[in-house]
GROMACS .gro file of C-alpha atoms in nm:
model
  269
    1MET     CA    1   0.000   0.000   0.000
    2THR     CA    2   0.130   0.347  -0.082
    3ASP     CA    3   0.102   0.651   0.145
    4SER     CA    4  -0.145   0.798  -0.103
    5GLU     CA    5  -0.365   0.489  -0.093
    6LEU     CA    6  -0.371   0.486   0.286
    7ALA     CA    7  -0.450   0.858   0.303
    8TRP     CA    8  -0.742   0.803   0.067
    9LYS     CA    9  -0.868   0.507   0.271
   10ILE     CA   10  -0.850   0.710   0.592
   11ARG     CA   11  -1.067   0.978   0.432
   12ARG     CA   12  -1.310   0.727   0.286
   13HIS     CA   13  -1.342   0.535   0.612
   14GLY     CA   14  -1.375   0.861   0.805
   15VAL     CA   15  -1.670   0.977   0.598
   16GLU     CA   16  -1.837   0.637   0.629
   17MET     CA   17  -1.774   0.608   1.002
   18THR     CA   18  -1.910   0.952   1.087
   19HIS     CA   19  -2.204   0.898   0.852
   20ILE     CA   20  -2.308   0.569   1.014
   21SER     CA   21  -2.246   0.677   1.372
   22LYS     CA   22  -2.360   1.038   1.327
   23GLY     CA   23  -2.036   1.120   1.507
   24SER     CA   24  -1.852   1.450   1.479
   25HIS     CA   25  -1.515   1.585   1.370
   26ILE     CA   26  -1.493   1.475   1.007
   27GLY     CA   27  -1.321   1.806   0.924
   28SER     CA   28  -1.039   1.723   1.163
   29VAL     CA   29  -1.013   1.365   1.034
   30LEU     CA   30  -0.972   1.494   0.679
   31SER     CA   31  -0.710   1.754   0.772
   32VAL     CA   32  -0.490   1.503   0.956
   33ALA     CA   33  -0.533   1.211   0.714
   34ASP     CA   34  -0.210   1.264   0.519
   35ILE     CA   35  -0.002   1.302   0.835
   36ILE     CA   36  -0.146   0.982   0.984
   37ALA     CA   37  -0.103   0.794   0.655
   38VAL     CA   38   0.267   0.873   0.622
   39LEU     CA   39   0.334   0.792   0.986
   40TYR     CA   40   0.154   0.457   0.986
   41ASN     CA   41   0.261   0.350   0.640
   42SER     CA   42   0.621   0.469   0.614
   43ILE     CA   43   0.759   0.592   0.946
   44LEU     CA   44   0.643   0.417   1.262
   45ASN     CA   45   0.822   0.100   1.369
   46ILE     CA   46   0.512  -0.103   1.459
   47ASP     CA   47   0.398  -0.462   1.411
   48PRO     CA   48   0.028  -0.559   1.405
   49LYS     CA   49   0.129  -0.915   1.493
   50ASN     CA   50   0.318  -0.793   1.800
   51PRO     CA   51   0.152  -0.462   1.895
   52THR     CA   52   0.323  -0.435   2.235
   53MET     CA   53   0.678  -0.513   2.125
   54GLU     CA   54   0.919  -0.322   2.346
   55GLU     CA   55   1.110  -0.153   2.064
   56ARG     CA   56   0.800  -0.015   1.889
   57ASP     CA   57   0.765   0.356   1.823
   58ARG     CA   58   0.492   0.521   2.027
   59PHE     CA   59   0.223   0.741   1.873
   60ILE     CA   60  -0.019   0.965   2.061
   61LEU     CA   61  -0.306   1.149   1.896
   62SER     CA   62  -0.337   1.440   2.138
   63LYS     CA   63  -0.623   1.585   1.931
   64GLY     CA   64  -0.826   1.279   2.021
   65HIS     CA   65  -1.141   1.397   1.842
   66ALA     CA   66  -0.977   1.294   1.511
   67GLY     CA   67  -0.965   0.936   1.636
   68ALA     CA   68  -1.144   0.794   1.332
   69ALA     CA   69  -0.827   0.865   1.131
   70VAL     CA   70  -0.612   0.655   1.365
   71TYR     CA   71  -0.869   0.375   1.386
   72SER     CA   72  -0.877   0.364   1.006
   73ALA     CA   73  -0.498   0.349   0.977
   74LEU     CA   74  -0.474   0.075   1.239
   75ALA     CA   75  -0.742  -0.132   1.068
   76GLU     CA   76  -0.577  -0.095   0.727
   77ARG     CA   77  -0.241  -0.192   0.878
   78GLY     CA   78  -0.396  -0.510   1.017
   79PHE     CA   79  -0.426  -0.437   1.390
   80PHE     CA   80  -0.796  -0.530   1.371
   81ASP     CA   81  -1.055  -0.607   1.105
   82THR     CA   82  -1.178  -0.315   0.896
   83GLU     CA   83  -1.535  -0.438   0.960
   84GLU     CA   84  -1.495  -0.312   1.316
   85LEU     CA   85  -1.490   0.043   1.181
   86LYS     CA   86  -1.865   0.014   1.119
   87ASN     CA   87  -1.910   0.004   1.497
   88HIS     CA   88  -1.753   0.344   1.546
   89TYR     CA   89  -1.923   0.541   1.825
   90LYS     CA   90  -2.174   0.264   1.898
   91ASP     CA   91  -2.295   0.200   2.251
   92GLY     CA   92  -2.092  -0.088   2.386
   93GLY     CA   93  -1.839  -0.069   2.103
   94ILE     CA   94  -1.464  -0.029   2.148
   95LEU     CA   95  -1.416   0.253   1.894
   96SER     CA   96  -1.518   0.558   2.093
   97GLY     CA   97  -1.557   0.899   1.932
   98HIS     CA   98  -1.236   1.024   2.093
   99VAL     CA   99  -0.955   0.777   2.049
  100SER     CA  100  -0.929   0.515   2.323
  101HIS     CA  101  -0.674   0.245   2.400
  102LYS     CA  102  -0.929   0.033   2.589
  103GLY     CA  103  -0.962  -0.288   2.391
  104VAL     CA  104  -0.812  -0.133   2.076
  105SER     CA  105  -0.492  -0.292   1.955
  106GLY     CA  106  -0.229  -0.036   1.854
  107VAL     CA  107  -0.357   0.264   2.049
  108GLU     CA  108  -0.109   0.373   2.316
  109PHE     CA  109  -0.314   0.625   2.512
  110SER     CA  110  -0.672   0.751   2.536
  111THR     CA  111  -0.710   1.121   2.455
  112GLY     CA  112  -0.977   1.382   2.411
  113SER     CA  113  -0.922   1.634   2.687
  114LEU     CA  114  -0.692   1.868   2.496
  115GLY     CA  115  -0.349   1.959   2.627
  116HIS     CA  116  -0.252   1.621   2.770
  117GLY     CA  117  -0.081   1.440   2.484
  118LEU     CA  118   0.253   1.619   2.485
  119ALA     CA  119   0.300   1.572   2.860
  120VAL     CA  120   0.238   1.199   2.827
  121ALA     CA  121   0.470   1.179   2.527
  122ASN     CA  122   0.736   1.356   2.735
  123GLY     CA  123   0.714   1.084   2.997
  124MET     CA  124   0.750   0.813   2.736
  125ALA     CA  125   1.044   0.990   2.572
  126LEU     CA  126   1.227   1.054   2.899
  127ALA     CA  127   1.177   0.693   3.009
  128ALA     CA  128   1.313   0.570   2.676
  129LYS     CA  129   1.624   0.786   2.709
  130LYS     CA  130   1.688   0.673   3.067
  131ASP     CA  131   1.657   0.310   2.956
  132ASN     CA  132   1.883   0.370   2.652
  133LYS     CA  133   1.606   0.268   2.413
  134LYS     CA  134   1.614   0.373   2.049
  135HIS     CA  135   1.244   0.402   1.970
  136LYS     CA  136   1.080   0.740   1.904
  137ILE     CA  137   0.766   0.904   2.036
  138TYR     CA  138   0.538   1.095   1.799
  139VAL     CA  139   0.248   1.315   1.908
  140VAL     CA  140  -0.004   1.489   1.680
  141MET     CA  141  -0.163   1.799   1.827
  142GLY     CA  142  -0.425   2.043   1.710
  143ASP     CA  143  -0.353   2.412   1.658
  144GLY     CA  144  -0.644   2.514   1.878
  145GLU     CA  145  -0.498   2.283   2.139
  146CYS     CA  146  -0.196   2.513   2.153
  147ASP     CA  147  -0.417   2.760   2.343
  148GLU     CA  148  -0.369   2.532   2.644
  149GLY     CA  149  -0.108   2.642   2.896
  150SER     CA  150  -0.026   2.278   2.967
  151VAL     CA  151   0.111   2.248   2.612
  152TRP     CA  152   0.374   2.513   2.676
  153GLU     CA  153   0.462   2.375   3.018
  154ALA     CA  154   0.520   2.040   2.848
  155ALA     CA  155   0.723   2.207   2.571
  156LEU     CA  156   0.956   2.356   2.834
  157PHE     CA  157   1.001   2.007   2.979
  158SER     CA  158   1.077   1.857   2.635
  159ALA     CA  159   1.358   2.101   2.569
  160HIS     CA  160   1.497   2.099   2.923
  161PHE     CA  161   1.546   1.722   2.915
  162LYS     CA  162   1.679   1.728   2.557
  163LEU     CA  163   1.417   1.484   2.430
  164ASP     CA  164   1.561   1.436   2.082
  165ASN     CA  165   1.356   1.117   2.051
  166LEU     CA  166   1.034   1.322   2.054
  167VAL     CA  167   0.855   1.454   1.744
  168VAL     CA  168   0.558   1.690   1.781
  169ILE     CA  169   0.335   1.746   1.479
  170VAL     CA  170   0.091   2.036   1.489
  171ASP     CA  171  -0.206   1.990   1.253
  172TYR     CA  172  -0.217   2.358   1.162
  173ASN     CA  173  -0.553   2.385   0.984
  174LYS     CA  174  -0.612   2.736   1.126
  175MET     CA  175  -0.952   2.643   1.274
  176GLN     CA  176  -1.077   2.535   1.614
  177SER     CA  177  -1.419   2.433   1.735
  178LEU     CA  178  -1.640   2.728   1.636
  179ASP     CA  179  -1.415   2.973   1.449
  180PHE     CA  180  -1.074   3.042   1.296
  181CYS     CA  181  -0.783   3.033   1.541
  182GLU     CA  182  -0.694   3.396   1.467
  183ASN     CA  183  -1.042   3.502   1.583
  184THR     CA  184  -1.021   3.295   1.900
  185ILE     CA  185  -0.667   3.329   2.031
  186SER     CA  186  -0.405   3.414   1.771
  187LEU     CA  187  -0.119   3.164   1.752
  188ALA     CA  188   0.102   3.356   1.511
  189PRO     CA  189   0.394   3.331   1.477
  190LEU     CA  190   0.352   2.965   1.571
  191ALA     CA  191   0.682   2.833   1.435
  192ASP     CA  192   0.875   3.105   1.616
  193LYS     CA  193   0.706   3.014   1.943
  194TRP     CA  194   0.819   2.651   1.920
  195LYS     CA  195   1.171   2.764   1.827
  196ALA     CA  196   1.178   2.993   2.130
  197PHE     CA  197   1.080   2.698   2.347
  198GLY     CA  198   1.387   2.508   2.233
  199PHE     CA  199   1.262   2.288   1.948
  200ASN     CA  200   1.395   2.214   1.603
  201VAL     CA  201   1.112   2.343   1.384
  202LEU     CA  202   1.007   2.245   1.031
  203ASP     CA  203   0.724   2.445   0.869
  204ILE     CA  204   0.578   2.235   0.586
  205ASP     CA  205   0.282   2.152   0.363
  206GLY     CA  206   0.091   1.896   0.567
  207HIS     CA  207  -0.078   1.747   0.261
  208ASN     CA  208   0.237   1.684   0.056
  209LEU     CA  209   0.317   1.319   0.124
  210THR     CA  210   0.674   1.342   0.000
  211VAL     CA  211   0.748   1.651   0.208
  212LEU     CA  212   0.590   1.491   0.514
  213LYS     CA  213   0.806   1.181   0.482
  214GLU     CA  214   1.120   1.390   0.435
  215ALA     CA  215   1.034   1.590   0.745
  216PHE     CA  216   0.987   1.278   0.956
  217GLU     CA  217   1.314   1.134   0.829
  218LYS     CA  218   1.520   1.451   0.880
  219LYS     CA  219   1.807   1.403   1.124
  220PHE     CA  220   1.914   1.671   1.371
  221ASP     CA  221   2.232   1.647   1.574
  222ASN     CA  222   2.163   1.895   1.853
  223ASN     CA  223   1.980   1.704   2.127
  224LYS     CA  224   1.660   1.902   2.076
  225PRO     CA  225   1.303   1.778   2.037
  226THR     CA  226   1.143   1.845   1.698
  227CYS     CA  227   0.820   2.021   1.609
  228ILE     CA  228   0.672   1.988   1.261
  229ILE     CA  229   0.421   2.261   1.179
  230ALA     CA  230   0.205   2.083   0.922
  231ASN     CA  231  -0.001   2.342   0.737
  232THR     CA  232  -0.328   2.175   0.648
  233ILE     CA  233  -0.682   2.248   0.534
  234LYS     CA  234  -0.973   2.150   0.753
  235GLY     CA  235  -1.200   1.919   0.554
  236LYS     CA  236  -0.925   1.850   0.295
  237GLY     CA  237  -1.042   1.638   0.002
  238ILE     CA  238  -1.410   1.730   0.001
  239SER     CA  239  -1.466   2.070  -0.159
  240PHE     CA  240  -1.770   2.185   0.038
  241MET     CA  241  -1.609   2.086   0.369
  242GLU     CA  242  -1.275   2.260   0.308
  243ASN     CA  243  -1.221   2.562   0.535
  244ASN     CA  244  -1.585   2.539   0.645
  245ILE     CA  245  -1.615   2.553   1.023
  246LEU     CA  246  -1.954   2.377   1.012
  247TRP     CA  247  -1.770   2.049   0.950
  248HIS     CA  248  -1.598   2.048   1.286
  249TYR     CA  249  -1.918   1.905   1.435
  250ARG     CA  250  -2.152   1.842   1.139
  251THR     CA  251  -2.198   1.486   1.014
  252PRO     CA  252  -2.233   1.386   0.645
  253GLN     CA  253  -2.591   1.277   0.579
  254GLY     CA  254  -2.827   1.263   0.282
  255GLU     CA  255  -2.717   1.454  -0.027
  256GLU     CA  256  -2.407   1.583   0.153
  257TYR     CA  257  -2.296   1.228   0.226
  258GLU     CA  258  -2.356   1.122  -0.134
  259ALA     CA  259  -2.163   1.424  -0.263
  260ALA     CA  260  -1.873   1.356  -0.027
  261VAL     CA  261  -1.851   0.993  -0.136
  262ALA     CA  262  -1.868   1.091  -0.503
  263GLU     CA  263  -1.580   1.338  -0.463
  264LEU     CA  264  -1.364   1.086  -0.281
  265GLU     CA  265  -1.436   0.810  -0.530
  266ALA     CA  266  -1.322   1.042  -0.808
  267GLN     CA  267  -0.990   1.082  -0.623
  268ARG     CA  268  -0.926   0.713  -0.562
  269PRO     CA  269  -0.553   0.643  -0.626
   0.00000   0.00000   0.00000
């Protein structure tokens, strides 16, 4: 499977899952799909046959509301059957709306309350360094999540302990919840903020699969953690959802669902 094929499948599953479950956050799933695809297809050292192997890379989706993207990637990588995706957000099911590790092979940590993921990743990264382990820890955060003070406390910790085995990816789609970030609490200049907090910073196109892979593979020799600012479009891949704040919470139903499916099918790799 190519990165492009997995990215498409994440989007297609995401639309189907939120349609069936009437669950939210399809806009966030679509914006992060390319990032998740490259990580799970080309970067992370993981094994669906041995999901708890000690040397595995760890991945945390701090913006847990985009959990359908991670569930889709895990299913396509063979951690569980893709049929399970149809039970997304069902009462009694294991695939909760915000990503959960409970009963879900391949998920490291349950998230949803924003501002927690980086702190947890810090703990994993520091433990790995103390134990002389070579695996890496990756955490995907939302841009709106960067309003949280706990994020910047955790960023100070990352740099202080020289966590060069930690990679932060900010899904910078410029929107949060009910409005654009700049109308809520302005984050600009976001890259400069992460640099000031002691990170290596890469500012890239978060939908360019080649650029994403190059960013993840870039080597730094300065004992600093890395932050990748991935510039994305909320709702990417479905024209009427792109940059439309309604699709943070709205679910695809009726003619909108049919139109979304038609657009994605036309893009099938």
